[in-house]
Coordinates of C-alpha atoms in Angstrom, one line a residue:
X32 CA -35.7 16.3 -49.2
X33 CA -33.5 15.9 -52.2
X34 CA -31.4 12.7 -52.6
X35 CA -28.2 14.7 -52.0
X36 CA -29.5 16.1 -48.8
X37 CA -30.7 12.7 -47.7
X38 CA -27.2 11.3 -48.3
X39 CA -25.6 14.2 -46.3
X40 CA -28.1 13.6 -43.5
X41 CA -27.2 9.9 -43.3
X42 CA -23.5 10.7 -43.4
X43 CA -24.0 13.2 -40.5
X44 CA -25.8 10.6 -38.4
X45 CA -23.2 8.0 -39.0
X46 CA -20.4 10.4 -38.1
X47 CA -22.2 11.0 -34.8
X48 CA -23.3 7.6 -33.7
X49 CA -21.1 5.2 -35.8
X50 CA -22.8 2.8 -38.1
X51 CA -21.1 -0.2 -36.7
X52 CA -22.8 0.4 -33.3
X53 CA -26.3 0.8 -34.8
X54 CA -27.5 -2.8 -34.4
X55 CA -25.5 -3.9 -31.3
X56 CA -26.7 -3.8 -27.7
X57 CA -25.0 -5.2 -24.6
X58 CA -26.4 -8.5 -23.4
X59 CA -25.7 -10.9 -20.6
X60 CA -25.7 -13.8 -23.2
X61 CA -23.2 -12.2 -25.5
X62 CA -20.5 -14.9 -24.9
X63 CA -22.9 -17.9 -24.7
X64 CA -21.6 -19.3 -27.9
X65 CA -18.0 -17.9 -28.2
X66 CA -16.9 -18.3 -24.6
X67 CA -19.6 -20.0 -22.5
X68 CA -17.4 -20.4 -19.4
X69 CA -16.5 -16.7 -19.2
X70 CA -18.3 -16.1 -15.9
X71 CA -16.9 -19.2 -14.2
X72 CA -13.3 -18.3 -15.4
X73 CA -13.5 -14.8 -14.1
X74 CA -15.0 -16.0 -10.8
X75 CA -12.4 -18.6 -10.3
X76 CA -9.6 -16.1 -10.7
X77 CA -11.3 -13.5 -8.5
X78 CA -11.8 -16.1 -5.8
X79 CA -8.1 -17.0 -5.9
X80 CA -7.0 -13.4 -5.7
X81 CA -9.5 -12.5 -3.0
X82 CA -8.0 -15.1 -0.7
X83 CA -4.6 -13.3 -0.9
X84 CA -5.9 -9.7 -1.4
X85 CA -9.1 -8.7 0.4
X86 CA -9.1 -5.4 -1.5
X87 CA -9.4 -7.1 -4.9
X88 CA -13.1 -6.3 -5.4
X89 CA -12.7 -2.7 -4.4
X90 CA -9.7 -2.3 -6.7
X91 CA -11.6 -3.6 -9.7
X92 CA -14.8 -1.7 -9.2
X93 CA -12.8 1.5 -8.9
X94 CA -11.1 0.7 -12.3
X95 CA -14.5 0.0 -13.9
X96 CA -15.9 3.3 -12.6
X97 CA -12.9 5.3 -13.6
X98 CA -12.9 3.7 -17.0
X99 CA -16.6 4.3 -17.8
X100 CA -16.6 7.9 -16.4
X101 CA -14.1 9.2 -18.9
X102 CA -16.7 10.3 -21.4
X103 CA -16.0 13.5 -23.3
X104 CA -18.4 15.0 -25.9
X105 CA -16.7 16.4 -28.9
X106 CA -18.6 17.7 -32.0
X107 CA -21.7 15.9 -30.6
X108 CA -19.8 12.5 -30.5
X109 CA -19.4 10.7 -27.2
X110 CA -15.8 9.5 -26.8
X111 CA -14.5 6.9 -24.4
X112 CA -16.8 5.5 -21.8
X113 CA -16.6 1.8 -20.9
X114 CA -13.9 0.9 -23.3
X115 CA -10.9 -0.4 -21.2
X116 CA -8.9 2.7 -22.0
X117 CA -7.8 3.0 -18.4
X118 CA -5.8 -0.2 -18.8
X119 CA -3.5 1.0 -21.6
X120 CA 0.1 1.8 -20.9
X121 CA 2.0 4.7 -22.5
X122 CA 2.9 3.9 -26.1
X123 CA 3.3 5.7 -29.4
X124 CA 0.2 7.8 -29.8
X125 CA -1.2 6.8 -26.4
X126 CA -0.9 8.9 -23.3
X127 CA -2.0 6.6 -20.6
X128 CA -4.8 7.4 -18.2
X129 CA -2.9 5.6 -15.5
X130 CA -0.9 8.8 -14.8
X131 CA -4.0 11.0 -14.6
X132 CA -4.4 12.5 -11.1
X133 CA -7.5 10.4 -10.1
X134 CA -5.7 7.2 -11.1
X135 CA -2.3 7.7 -9.5
X136 CA -1.8 4.8 -7.1
X137 CA -4.8 2.8 -8.4
X138 CA -4.4 -0.9 -7.9
X139 CA -6.0 -3.9 -9.7
X140 CA -4.2 -3.8 -13.1
X141 CA -2.4 -7.0 -12.2
X142 CA -5.8 -8.6 -11.4
X143 CA -7.1 -7.7 -14.8
X144 CA -4.0 -9.3 -16.4
X145 CA -4.5 -12.5 -14.5
X146 CA -8.1 -12.7 -15.6
X147 CA -7.2 -11.9 -19.2
X148 CA -4.5 -14.6 -19.3
X149 CA -7.0 -17.2 -18.0
X150 CA -9.6 -16.2 -20.6
X151 CA -7.0 -16.1 -23.5
X152 CA -6.1 -19.7 -22.6
X153 CA -9.7 -20.8 -22.8
X154 CA -11.1 -18.6 -25.6
X155 CA -8.4 -16.5 -27.2
X156 CA -9.3 -13.1 -28.8
X157 CA -12.9 -13.2 -27.6
X158 CA -13.5 -11.4 -24.3
X159 CA -12.7 -7.7 -24.1
X160 CA -10.8 -6.1 -21.3
X161 CA -13.7 -3.6 -20.9
X162 CA -16.0 -6.6 -20.2
X163 CA -13.5 -8.1 -17.8
X164 CA -13.8 -4.9 -15.7
X165 CA -17.6 -5.1 -15.7
X166 CA -17.8 -8.8 -14.9
X167 CA -15.0 -8.8 -12.2
X168 CA -16.7 -5.8 -10.5
X169 CA -20.0 -7.8 -10.1
X170 CA -18.1 -10.8 -8.9
X171 CA -16.0 -8.8 -6.5
X172 CA -19.2 -7.3 -5.0
X173 CA -20.7 -10.7 -4.5
X174 CA -17.6 -12.2 -2.9
X175 CA -17.8 -9.4 -0.3
X176 CA -21.4 -10.2 0.5
X177 CA -23.1 -7.8 -1.9
X178 CA -25.8 -8.2 -4.5
X179 CA -25.5 -10.1 -7.8
X180 CA -26.8 -9.1 -11.2
X181 CA -26.6 -10.2 -14.8
X182 CA -23.9 -8.1 -16.4
X183 CA -24.7 -6.9 -19.9
X184 CA -21.7 -7.8 -22.1
X185 CA -20.4 -7.1 -25.6
X186 CA -18.1 -4.1 -25.0
X187 CA -15.0 -3.8 -27.2
X188 CA -11.7 -2.2 -26.3
X189 CA -10.5 1.3 -27.3
X190 CA -7.5 2.0 -29.5
X191 CA -6.5 5.0 -27.5
X192 CA -6.7 6.6 -24.1
X193 CA -7.8 10.0 -22.8
X194 CA -5.7 11.3 -19.9
X195 CA -7.2 14.8 -20.1
X196 CA -10.6 13.4 -19.9
X197 CA -9.7 11.3 -16.9
X198 CA -8.4 14.4 -15.2
X199 CA -11.5 16.4 -15.9
X200 CA -14.3 13.8 -15.7
X201 CA -13.5 11.7 -12.7
X202 CA -14.5 13.2 -9.3
X203 CA -11.6 13.9 -7.0
X204 CA -12.0 12.9 -3.3
X205 CA -12.1 16.6 -2.3
X206 CA -15.0 17.6 -4.5
X207 CA -18.1 19.4 -3.2
X208 CA -21.5 18.0 -3.9
X209 CA -22.2 21.0 -6.2
X210 CA -19.3 19.9 -8.4
X211 CA -20.1 16.2 -8.3
X212 CA -23.8 16.5 -9.3
X213 CA -23.1 17.9 -12.8
X214 CA -20.2 15.4 -13.3
X215 CA -22.8 12.7 -12.9
X216 CA -25.7 14.4 -14.8
X217 CA -23.5 14.9 -17.8
X218 CA -23.2 11.1 -18.0
X219 CA -27.0 10.7 -17.8
X220 CA -26.8 9.7 -14.1
X221 CA -29.0 11.2 -11.4
X222 CA -28.8 11.8 -7.6
X223 CA -29.8 8.2 -6.8
X224 CA -27.0 7.0 -9.0
X225 CA -24.5 9.3 -7.3
X226 CA -25.4 8.1 -3.8
X227 CA -25.8 4.4 -4.8
X228 CA -22.5 4.3 -6.6
X229 CA -20.7 6.1 -3.8
X230 CA -21.9 3.2 -1.7
X231 CA -19.1 1.1 -3.3
X232 CA -17.0 2.8 -0.6
X233 CA -18.5 0.3 1.8
X234 CA -15.3 -1.7 1.1
X235 CA -11.7 -0.9 0.2
X236 CA -9.1 1.6 1.4
X237 CA -8.0 5.2 0.7
X238 CA -4.6 6.8 1.3
X239 CA -4.1 9.6 3.8
X240 CA -3.3 12.1 1.1
X241 CA -6.8 11.7 -0.3
X242 CA -8.5 13.1 2.8
X243 CA -5.8 14.6 5.1
X244 CA -6.9 18.1 4.0
X245 CA -10.0 17.5 6.2
X246 CA -8.0 16.8 9.3
X247 CA -6.0 20.0 10.1
X248 CA -6.6 22.8 7.6
X249 CA -9.9 22.3 5.9
X250 CA -10.4 24.8 3.0
X251 CA -7.6 26.9 4.4
X252 CA -9.5 27.5 7.7
X253 CA -6.7 26.3 9.9
X254 CA -9.2 24.0 11.5
X255 CA -10.5 20.5 10.7
X256 CA -13.6 19.8 8.7
X257 CA -16.5 20.5 11.1
X258 CA -18.5 17.7 9.6
X259 CA -16.2 15.0 11.0
X260 CA -17.2 13.4 14.3
X261 CA -14.7 14.5 16.9
X262 CA -13.7 11.0 18.1
X263 CA -13.4 9.8 14.5
X264 CA -11.3 12.9 13.8
X265 CA -8.8 12.0 16.5
X266 CA -8.5 8.5 15.2
X267 CA -7.7 9.8 11.7
X268 CA -5.3 12.4 13.0
X269 CA -3.3 9.7 14.7
X270 CA -3.3 7.5 11.6
X271 CA -2.5 10.5 9.3
X272 CA -0.5 13.1 11.3
X273 CA 0.6 16.3 9.7
X274 CA 3.8 15.7 7.7
X275 CA 3.2 11.9 8.0
X276 CA 3.2 9.3 5.3
X277 CA 0.5 10.3 2.7
X278 CA 0.5 6.7 1.4
X279 CA -0.8 5.2 4.6
X280 CA -4.2 3.4 4.1
X281 CA -7.4 4.0 6.0
X282 CA -10.6 2.0 5.8
X283 CA -13.3 3.6 3.6
X284 CA -15.9 2.0 5.9
X285 CA -14.8 2.1 9.6
X286 CA -17.4 -0.4 10.6
X287 CA -17.2 -3.3 8.2
X288 CA -14.2 -2.4 6.0
X289 CA -14.1 -5.7 3.9
X290 CA -17.9 -6.4 3.6
X291 CA -20.3 -5.0 1.0
X292 CA -23.2 -3.7 3.1
X293 CA -25.0 -0.5 4.0
X294 CA -22.8 0.5 7.0
X295 CA -21.2 3.1 4.8
X296 CA -24.4 5.1 5.0
X297 CA -24.7 4.6 8.7
X298 CA -21.3 6.1 9.0
X299 CA -22.3 9.1 7.0
X300 CA -25.2 9.7 9.3
X301 CA -22.7 9.5 12.3
X302 CA -20.4 12.0 10.5
X303 CA -17.8 9.3 10.0
X304 CA -17.4 9.4 6.3
X305 CA -13.7 9.2 5.3
X306 CA -13.6 11.2 2.1
X307 CA -15.0 14.7 1.7
X308 CA -17.0 13.4 -1.3
X309 CA -18.5 10.8 1.0
X310 CA -19.6 13.1 3.9
X311 CA -20.9 15.7 1.4
X312 CA -23.8 13.4 0.6
X313 CA -25.2 13.7 4.1
X314 CA -23.8 17.0 5.4
X315 CA -24.6 19.3 2.5
X316 CA -27.5 21.4 4.0
X317 CA -30.7 21.1 2.0
X318 CA -29.5 18.5 -0.4
X319 CA -31.9 15.8 -1.7
X320 CA -29.0 13.3 -1.2
X321 CA -29.6 13.4 2.6
X322 CA -32.9 11.5 2.3
X323 CA -31.3 8.9 0.0
X324 CA -28.5 8.3 2.4
X325 CA -31.0 7.9 5.3
X326 CA -33.1 5.5 3.3
X327 CA -30.1 3.3 2.5
X328 CA -28.8 3.4 6.1
X329 CA -32.2 2.1 7.2
X330 CA -32.8 -0.3 4.3
X331 CA -30.0 -2.4 2.9
X332 CA -32.2 -4.1 0.4
X333 CA -33.1 -0.7 -1.2
X334 CA -29.4 0.2 -1.4
X335 CA -28.6 -3.1 -3.1
X336 CA -31.5 -2.8 -5.6
X337 CA -30.5 0.7 -6.5
X338 CA -26.8 -0.1 -6.6
X339 CA -27.4 -2.9 -9.1
X340 CA -29.5 -0.5 -11.4
X341 CA -26.8 2.2 -11.2
X342 CA -24.0 -0.3 -11.9
X343 CA -25.8 -1.5 -15.1
X344 CA -26.4 2.2 -16.0
X345 CA -22.7 3.0 -15.4
X346 CA -21.6 0.0 -17.6
X347 CA -23.7 1.4 -20.5
X348 CA -21.9 4.7 -20.8
X349 CA -20.7 4.9 -24.4
X350 CA -19.4 1.3 -24.8
X351 CA -17.7 0.4 -28.1
X352 CA -19.6 -2.4 -29.8
X353 CA -20.0 -4.1 -33.2
X354 CA -16.8 -3.5 -35.2
X355 CA -15.6 -0.4 -33.3
X356 CA -12.4 -0.8 -31.4
X357 CA -10.9 -4.3 -30.9
X358 CA -10.6 -7.2 -28.6
X359 CA -7.1 -6.7 -27.0
X360 CA -5.0 -9.8 -26.5
X361 CA -3.1 -7.9 -23.7
X362 CA -5.1 -5.3 -21.8
X363 CA -2.1 -3.1 -21.4
X364 CA -1.6 -2.5 -25.2
X365 CA -3.4 -2.4 -28.5
X366 CA -3.0 -5.4 -30.8

């Protein structure tokens, strides 16, 4: 290879992967010297908020998932991912992801702001908003009785947002399994990741408008979704009547709505999944996800173990590291 071709090849690789990311990996010890109390600070704020808002953990983990899942490949370069882009407001040159269809009505932005303020008071300009989402998600799960894990850290914050990517990449609550599977595989996630991460719906709420198409006129049939248990269907129809308030909340897990456990999967086996995307995991004939759901319903430890692995995998989708991006002082806007 000639010297000129060598230089061109190096330039090409840098343009794809970014030289500043080449020697940086996420690590649970990333802030040990620069902000050693980061975990305690985030936990203290989350505990305070959890006492007044039982949905805090569910809100944050949704934001983290929606942040990481916006991951568009352009000219062989992976854009976005776990970069805090979901937190940005509209501004010059920024079209906020908050107004993307999957994010309309999402909560938790105020929680992030509270955590960021506490961290800026202790170690200003050090902890990224993207890392706040990852850390607060783990803490929210633990506070609800779920598993703990060491969160890899070192993400940096984006300088832009990607609303079109949010609209196309994040699964809607009315997707079929056939649509969801490639949405996950394009991110390097497999069926186990899909089912395990869906298990985050073991706590939290969803609005009637995200599932009422199942209750009366499923897929234009004029009838309810046949995969819904009849008694559960009646309960949901009373809560979300035709022409009613689409903003009314329902529990994602009818059994233990505020606890992180495996009852979500038991509900799916009983045809009592709230969202279409939930019930599809068990009711899609011939799908390999059925065995995974059954395993998790019978073995909470297995669910917890796989959930932890999938959360770490999720948090590693195209993070900005090194000198890419920035550490925002305010998660809502670039510096």
